Amino acid sequence: MQPLNGVRIIEFDGLGPVTFAGMMLADLGAEVVRLTRDASAGPAAFDEVGGAVLHRGRVAVPVDLKSEADRGRILTLVDGADAVIEGFRPGVMERLGYGPEVLQARKPALVFGRVTGWGQTGPLANAVGHDLNYIGLSGVLHAMGEADRPPSPPLNLVGDYGGGAMLLVVGVLAALVEARTTGRGRVVDAAMTDGAALLGGLFQALRGQGMWNERRGANLLDGGAPFYRCYTCRDGRFVAVAALEPRFYSALLAGLEIDPGEAVQYDIAAWPALQARFAALFASRDRDDWSAHFAGTEACVTPVLSLAEAPDHPHNQARRTFQDGLPRPAPLFDGKAVEPAPKSALTLEQMVTKWSDHAG
């Protein structure tokens, strides 16, 4: 049994966070049907991206959202669903006739999850944008990168997936729990700007206490501290050093053969010189030499693996973190990974019949 067995969710196909959220919910055991664009509706505005992972574990059903025949079937499918998730710009679902007022009038307990960049309300609600724009407005992007360079994009992890998809999943799960008690569904408005700002809450709190400098690369967790950053090794690869606690810092100094009296951990004025010293030492040996050197110590020094290398690391192999080179579902439940259901394709009529027992 998987945690969300018996939960049925309709995913209106899209890009970015709604796709990742659909994957997560399917990974947790929900039966998710992904409504994809039927060829009769014309070419899609986007191609399948990352489908081997992002589209796993759920049924794909081609539909034409503007077709009256398909509209009737989709509304019937809603009768058997517990939740709907979508990532269109505000107002699109309403114009198509699938807004929360329409769907929840049919099924009051339905949870309606929406994820957008700017949110459903506000001056920018209908503006275009991408992950980088959204996290730029949150304050988080400004804190990332080198001191003398523009902020560095953190892939699309902070906006699309962390601030968007993960908060959508949390909101939908919370609303599903409530709906089972009250019989009333909620409309979940997950905005990437909100989510990214929430993820940056610690740093806003530190800033308010005078413990965070807005200059990049000048703080404890942004690469400013010589004991919490990455270093280039002789072979051009990297190690991650994260010796935050004094005990771990002492182990780091011991491994580098540095006298503790010459490297006081929180002498911030001395950080630039100490960082240069660490950099010269790490540049003297290959990455894997340093990994072996610090193995079994408390120095918190580990290799920075490439995407290609990560599946082959012994720890990842022991935990089966990757399967066939792709990340498996997480987290573990009772020490076991959830196995995603095989992908399949059904017609809309077949799905309506399949879910008819769950209506009402």
Tab-separated table of C-alpha atoms in Angstrom, residues 35-333:
chain	number	residue	atom	x	y	z
A	35	LEU	CA	-4.982	15.461	-19.492
A	36	THR	CA	-2.743	16.103	-22.490
A	37	ARG	CA	-3.407	18.061	-25.667
A	38	ASP	CA	-5.214	16.044	-28.323
A	39	ALA	CA	-3.737	16.264	-31.812
A	40	SER	CA	-7.092	17.550	-33.068
A	41	ALA	CA	-6.626	20.664	-30.933
A	42	GLY	CA	-3.535	21.661	-32.925
A	43	PRO	CA	0.154	21.604	-32.000
A	44	ALA	CA	1.115	22.236	-28.387
A	45	ALA	CA	2.969	25.395	-27.422
A	46	PHE	CA	5.685	23.232	-25.844
A	47	ASP	CA	7.330	19.862	-26.313
A	48	GLU	CA	7.562	17.155	-23.680
A	49	VAL	CA	10.363	18.091	-21.310
A	50	GLY	CA	11.902	15.571	-18.917
A	51	GLY	CA	9.052	13.160	-19.453
A	52	ALA	CA	11.028	10.082	-18.437
A	53	VAL	CA	10.904	11.406	-14.863
A	54	LEU	CA	8.347	14.187	-14.765
A	55	HIS	CA	5.580	12.227	-16.509
A	56	ARG	CA	6.114	8.907	-14.766
A	57	GLY	CA	3.502	6.943	-12.906
A	58	ARG	CA	0.321	8.303	-14.412
A	59	VAL	CA	-2.121	7.817	-17.232
A	60	ALA	CA	-1.987	10.218	-20.175
A	61	VAL	CA	-5.364	11.053	-21.736
A	62	PRO	CA	-5.523	13.243	-24.876
A	63	VAL	CA	-8.294	15.860	-24.749
A	64	ASP	CA	-9.437	18.983	-26.544
A	65	LEU	CA	-10.373	21.391	-23.766
A	66	LYS	CA	-12.453	23.479	-26.187
A	67	SER	CA	-14.467	20.530	-27.489
A	68	GLU	CA	-18.010	20.312	-26.114
A	69	ALA	CA	-17.942	16.526	-26.354
A	70	ASP	CA	-14.723	16.316	-24.371
A	71	ARG	CA	-15.963	18.956	-21.940
A	72	GLY	CA	-18.861	16.731	-20.889
A	73	ARG	CA	-16.551	13.783	-20.351
A	74	ILE	CA	-14.043	15.870	-18.383
A	75	LEU	CA	-16.791	17.178	-16.094
A	76	THR	CA	-17.959	13.612	-15.528
A	77	LEU	CA	-14.376	12.646	-14.751
A	78	VAL	CA	-14.282	15.431	-12.140
A	79	ASP	CA	-17.169	13.690	-10.349
A	80	GLY	CA	-14.809	10.815	-9.571
A	81	ALA	CA	-11.817	12.966	-8.611
A	82	ASP	CA	-10.592	14.158	-5.228
A	83	ALA	CA	-8.449	17.001	-6.573
A	84	VAL	CA	-7.540	18.933	-9.681
A	85	ILE	CA	-4.158	20.585	-10.276
A	86	GLU	CA	-3.388	23.118	-12.987
A	87	GLY	CA	-0.716	25.650	-13.888
A	88	PHE	CA	-2.349	27.971	-16.416
A	89	ARG	CA	-2.220	31.745	-16.103
A	90	PRO	CA	-5.051	33.249	-13.993
A	91	GLY	CA	-8.408	33.198	-15.729
A	92	VAL	CA	-7.570	30.583	-18.356
A	93	MET	CA	-9.378	27.729	-16.600
A	94	GLU	CA	-12.401	29.971	-16.025
A	95	ARG	CA	-12.537	30.932	-19.719
A	96	LEU	CA	-12.348	27.252	-20.666
A	97	GLY	CA	-15.223	26.466	-18.305
A	98	TYR	CA	-13.167	24.479	-15.786
A	99	GLY	CA	-12.691	27.060	-13.045
A	100	PRO	CA	-13.082	26.152	-9.368
A	101	GLU	CA	-16.580	27.644	-9.126
A	102	VAL	CA	-17.819	25.309	-11.869
A	103	LEU	CA	-16.004	22.187	-10.699
A	104	GLN	CA	-16.697	22.607	-6.979
A	105	ALA	CA	-20.372	23.252	-7.733
A	106	ARG	CA	-20.420	19.726	-9.180
A	107	LYS	CA	-18.366	18.266	-6.336
A	108	PRO	CA	-18.087	20.436	-3.202
A	109	ALA	CA	-15.347	18.255	-1.675
A	110	LEU	CA	-13.062	18.753	-4.679
A	111	VAL	CA	-9.672	20.326	-3.944
A	112	PHE	CA	-8.610	22.723	-6.693
A	113	GLY	CA	-4.842	23.282	-6.756
A	114	ARG	CA	-3.397	26.130	-8.826
A	115	VAL	CA	0.261	27.019	-9.279
A	116	THR	CA	1.523	30.124	-11.067
A	117	GLY	CA	4.554	32.378	-10.940
A	118	TRP	CA	2.958	35.531	-9.577
A	119	GLY	CA	-0.182	34.064	-7.956
A	120	GLN	CA	-3.867	34.471	-8.752
A	121	THR	CA	-3.997	38.087	-7.533
A	122	GLY	CA	-1.766	41.167	-7.497
A	123	PRO	CA	-0.568	43.659	-10.110
A	124	LEU	CA	1.627	41.071	-11.859
A	125	ALA	CA	-0.872	38.194	-11.782
A	126	ASN	CA	-1.340	38.200	-15.559
A	127	ALA	CA	2.222	39.130	-16.506
A	128	VAL	CA	4.457	36.632	-18.273
A	129	GLY	CA	7.597	35.359	-16.610
A	130	HIS	CA	9.742	32.382	-15.714
A	131	ASP	CA	11.363	30.928	-12.624
A	132	LEU	CA	14.191	33.470	-12.605
A	133	ASN	CA	11.750	36.395	-12.714
A	134	TYR	CA	9.691	35.025	-9.846
A	135	ILE	CA	12.574	34.375	-7.495
A	136	GLY	CA	14.032	37.744	-8.445
A	137	LEU	CA	10.968	39.376	-6.910
A	138	SER	CA	11.202	37.241	-3.753
A	139	GLY	CA	14.554	38.608	-2.608
A	140	VAL	CA	16.148	35.171	-2.672
A	141	LEU	CA	17.935	35.433	-6.025
A	142	HIS	CA	19.808	38.543	-4.877
A	143	ALA	CA	21.594	36.481	-2.220
A	144	MET	CA	22.983	33.861	-4.618
A	145	GLY	CA	26.300	33.988	-6.399
A	146	GLU	CA	29.738	35.546	-6.209
A	147	ALA	CA	30.275	38.937	-4.619
A	148	ASP	CA	31.645	40.629	-7.738
A	149	ARG	CA	29.204	39.127	-10.247
A	150	PRO	CA	25.464	39.231	-10.959
A	151	PRO	CA	23.290	36.755	-9.021
A	152	SER	CA	23.585	33.149	-10.234
A	153	PRO	CA	20.465	31.227	-11.347
A	154	PRO	CA	19.945	28.228	-9.006
A	155	LEU	CA	18.661	26.125	-11.937
A	156	ASN	CA	14.855	26.194	-11.600
A	157	LEU	CA	14.858	24.539	-8.200
A	158	VAL	CA	13.883	27.490	-6.005
A	159	GLY	CA	10.938	28.850	-8.003
A	160	ASP	CA	9.418	26.100	-10.147
A	161	TYR	CA	10.019	23.162	-7.857
A	162	GLY	CA	10.730	24.390	-4.315
A	163	GLY	CA	8.519	27.468	-4.193
A	164	GLY	CA	5.916	26.243	-6.677
A	165	ALA	CA	5.480	22.479	-6.964
A	166	MET	CA	6.353	21.558	-3.383
A	167	LEU	CA	4.044	24.181	-1.911
A	168	LEU	CA	1.276	23.082	-4.283
A	169	VAL	CA	1.683	19.488	-3.088
A	170	VAL	CA	1.651	20.566	0.575
A	171	GLY	CA	-1.423	22.715	0.005
A	172	VAL	CA	-3.307	20.005	-1.886
A	173	LEU	CA	-2.510	17.353	0.734
A	174	ALA	CA	-3.599	19.667	3.567
A	175	ALA	CA	-6.829	20.494	1.754
A	176	LEU	CA	-7.517	16.805	1.072
A	177	VAL	CA	-7.205	16.032	4.796
A	178	GLU	CA	-9.617	18.873	5.618
A	179	ALA	CA	-12.085	17.853	2.913
A	180	ARG	CA	-12.372	14.376	4.400
A	181	THR	CA	-13.478	15.978	7.659
A	182	THR	CA	-15.641	18.838	6.400
A	183	GLY	CA	-16.797	17.661	2.988
A	184	ARG	CA	-15.657	20.982	1.526
A	185	GLY	CA	-12.750	21.455	-0.830
A	186	ARG	CA	-10.378	24.404	-0.980
A	187	VAL	CA	-8.835	26.431	-3.787
A	188	VAL	CA	-5.064	26.276	-3.278
A	189	ASP	CA	-3.227	29.317	-4.704
A	190	ALA	CA	0.463	28.392	-4.850
A	191	ALA	CA	2.572	31.268	-6.198
A	192	MET	CA	6.263	30.807	-6.868
A	193	THR	CA	6.978	34.315	-5.561
A	194	ASP	CA	5.285	33.415	-2.268
A	195	GLY	CA	6.981	30.042	-2.058
A	196	ALA	CA	10.453	31.359	-2.849
A	197	ALA	CA	9.998	34.126	-0.276
A	198	LEU	CA	8.974	31.510	2.291
A	199	LEU	CA	12.053	29.423	1.509
A	200	GLY	CA	14.129	32.532	2.176
A	201	GLY	CA	12.484	33.156	5.539
A	202	LEU	CA	15.584	32.265	7.571
A	203	PHE	CA	17.650	34.870	5.786
A	204	GLN	CA	15.009	37.564	6.204
A	205	ALA	CA	14.984	36.758	9.905
A	206	LEU	CA	18.780	36.932	10.098
A	207	ARG	CA	18.780	40.202	8.183
A	208	GLY	CA	16.264	41.653	10.622
A	209	GLN	CA	18.597	40.745	13.471
A	210	GLY	CA	21.606	42.339	11.787
A	211	MET	CA	23.149	38.927	11.148
A	212	TRP	CA	22.929	38.880	7.353
A	213	ASN	CA	24.794	41.244	5.051
A	214	GLU	CA	23.082	41.910	1.726
A	215	ARG	CA	26.425	41.758	-0.063
A	216	ARG	CA	26.689	38.402	-1.813
A	217	GLY	CA	29.510	36.148	-0.700
A	218	ALA	CA	29.893	37.847	2.677
A	219	ASN	CA	27.793	35.608	4.911
A	220	LEU	CA	27.825	32.270	6.649
A	221	LEU	CA	25.825	30.243	4.114
A	222	ASP	CA	26.405	32.060	0.818
A	223	GLY	CA	30.053	31.158	0.269
A	224	GLY	CA	31.469	34.006	2.325
A	225	ALA	CA	32.648	31.698	5.098
A	226	PRO	CA	35.822	29.809	4.064
A	227	PHE	CA	34.526	26.721	5.854
A	228	TYR	CA	31.198	26.681	3.951
A	229	ARG	CA	31.839	26.808	0.221
A	230	CYS	CA	33.173	24.806	-2.711
A	231	TYR	CA	36.806	24.648	-3.780
A	232	THR	CA	38.488	23.731	-7.058
A	233	CYS	CA	40.869	20.776	-6.927
A	234	ARG	CA	43.945	20.026	-9.007
A	235	ASP	CA	41.969	18.047	-11.593
A	236	GLY	CA	39.449	20.846	-12.137
A	237	ARG	CA	36.742	19.100	-10.144
A	238	PHE	CA	35.350	20.337	-6.840
A	239	VAL	CA	34.818	19.539	-3.182
A	240	ALA	CA	32.071	20.870	-0.935
A	241	VAL	CA	33.241	22.020	2.504
A	242	ALA	CA	30.550	22.491	5.166
A	243	ALA	CA	32.368	22.460	8.523
A	244	LEU	CA	29.954	24.755	10.361
A	245	GLU	CA	30.161	23.501	13.950
A	246	PRO	CA	33.411	24.108	15.877
A	247	ARG	CA	34.055	20.375	16.240
A	248	PHE	CA	33.741	19.829	12.515
A	249	TYR	CA	35.855	22.903	11.804
A	250	SER	CA	38.599	21.503	14.034
A	251	ALA	CA	38.523	18.283	12.003
A	252	LEU	CA	38.807	20.299	8.808
A	253	LEU	CA	41.852	22.182	10.091
A	254	ALA	CA	43.438	18.928	11.232
A	255	GLY	CA	42.942	17.404	7.798
A	256	LEU	CA	44.485	20.454	6.158
A	257	GLU	CA	47.322	20.521	8.732
A	258	ILE	CA	46.537	24.076	9.796
A	259	ASP	CA	47.250	25.304	13.316
A	260	PRO	CA	43.899	26.308	14.920
A	261	GLY	CA	45.564	29.405	16.345
A	262	GLU	CA	46.170	30.607	12.793
A	263	ALA	CA	42.576	30.136	11.650
A	264	VAL	CA	40.015	31.389	14.177
A	265	GLN	CA	36.673	30.271	12.781
A	266	TYR	CA	34.582	33.406	13.281
A	267	ASP	CA	37.231	36.065	12.744
A	268	ILE	CA	35.229	37.465	9.838
A	269	ALA	CA	37.880	40.023	8.908
A	270	ALA	CA	40.291	37.170	8.293
A	271	TRP	CA	37.894	35.139	6.130
A	272	PRO	CA	39.215	36.329	2.729
A	273	ALA	CA	42.811	35.399	3.579
A	274	LEU	CA	41.742	32.067	5.057
A	275	GLN	CA	39.635	31.310	2.009
A	276	ALA	CA	42.652	31.922	-0.215
A	277	ARG	CA	44.714	29.586	1.961
A	278	PHE	CA	42.093	26.846	1.789
A	279	ALA	CA	41.818	27.329	-1.979
A	280	ALA	CA	45.564	26.860	-2.465
A	281	LEU	CA	45.557	23.686	-0.382
A	282	PHE	CA	42.587	22.101	-2.146
A	283	ALA	CA	44.138	22.987	-5.515
A	284	SER	CA	47.160	20.861	-4.636
A	285	ARG	CA	45.388	17.490	-4.888
A	286	ASP	CA	42.708	15.836	-7.020
A	287	ARG	CA	39.108	15.761	-5.874
A	288	ASP	CA	38.961	12.052	-5.196
A	289	ASP	CA	42.241	12.228	-3.259
A	290	TRP	CA	40.630	14.768	-0.933
A	291	SER	CA	37.498	12.617	-0.678
A	292	ALA	CA	39.583	9.648	0.438
A	293	HIS	CA	41.665	11.834	2.740
A	294	PHE	CA	38.632	13.142	4.641
A	295	ALA	CA	36.584	9.921	4.525
A	296	GLY	CA	35.571	8.810	8.005
A	297	THR	CA	36.361	12.196	9.586
A	298	GLU	CA	33.985	14.880	10.843
A	299	ALA	CA	35.384	17.563	8.542
A	300	CYS	CA	32.247	17.605	6.323
A	301	VAL	CA	34.244	17.500	3.089
A	302	THR	CA	32.586	15.657	0.212
A	303	PRO	CA	33.006	15.511	-3.566
A	304	VAL	CA	30.805	17.616	-5.820
A	305	LEU	CA	29.486	15.013	-8.225
A	306	SER	CA	28.278	15.736	-11.735
A	307	LEU	CA	24.837	14.595	-12.872
A	308	ALA	CA	26.545	11.740	-14.693
A	309	GLU	CA	28.580	10.690	-11.653
A	310	ALA	CA	25.859	10.829	-8.998
A	311	PRO	CA	24.081	7.533	-9.845
A	312	ASP	CA	27.331	5.591	-9.414
A	313	HIS	CA	28.255	6.853	-5.955
A	314	PRO	CA	28.268	3.963	-3.436
A	315	HIS	CA	25.897	5.750	-1.025
A	316	ASN	CA	23.375	6.449	-3.778
A	317	GLN	CA	23.674	2.892	-5.007
A	318	ALA	CA	23.140	1.478	-1.522
A	319	ARG	CA	19.950	3.505	-1.116
A	320	ARG	CA	18.879	2.966	-4.724
A	321	THR	CA	18.563	6.740	-5.039
A	322	PHE	CA	18.706	6.309	-8.813
A	323	GLN	CA	17.166	3.627	-10.987
A	324	ASP	CA	18.470	3.272	-14.530
A	325	GLY	CA	20.242	6.579	-14.031
A	326	LEU	CA	17.089	8.485	-13.044
A	327	PRO	CA	16.041	9.536	-9.527
A	328	ARG	CA	13.522	7.222	-7.912
A	329	PRO	CA	10.557	8.447	-5.845
A	330	ALA	CA	11.338	9.869	-2.417
A	331	PRO	CA	10.977	9.872	0.554
A	332	LEU	CA	11.121	6.299	1.800
A	333	PHE	CA	8.193	4.878	3.763
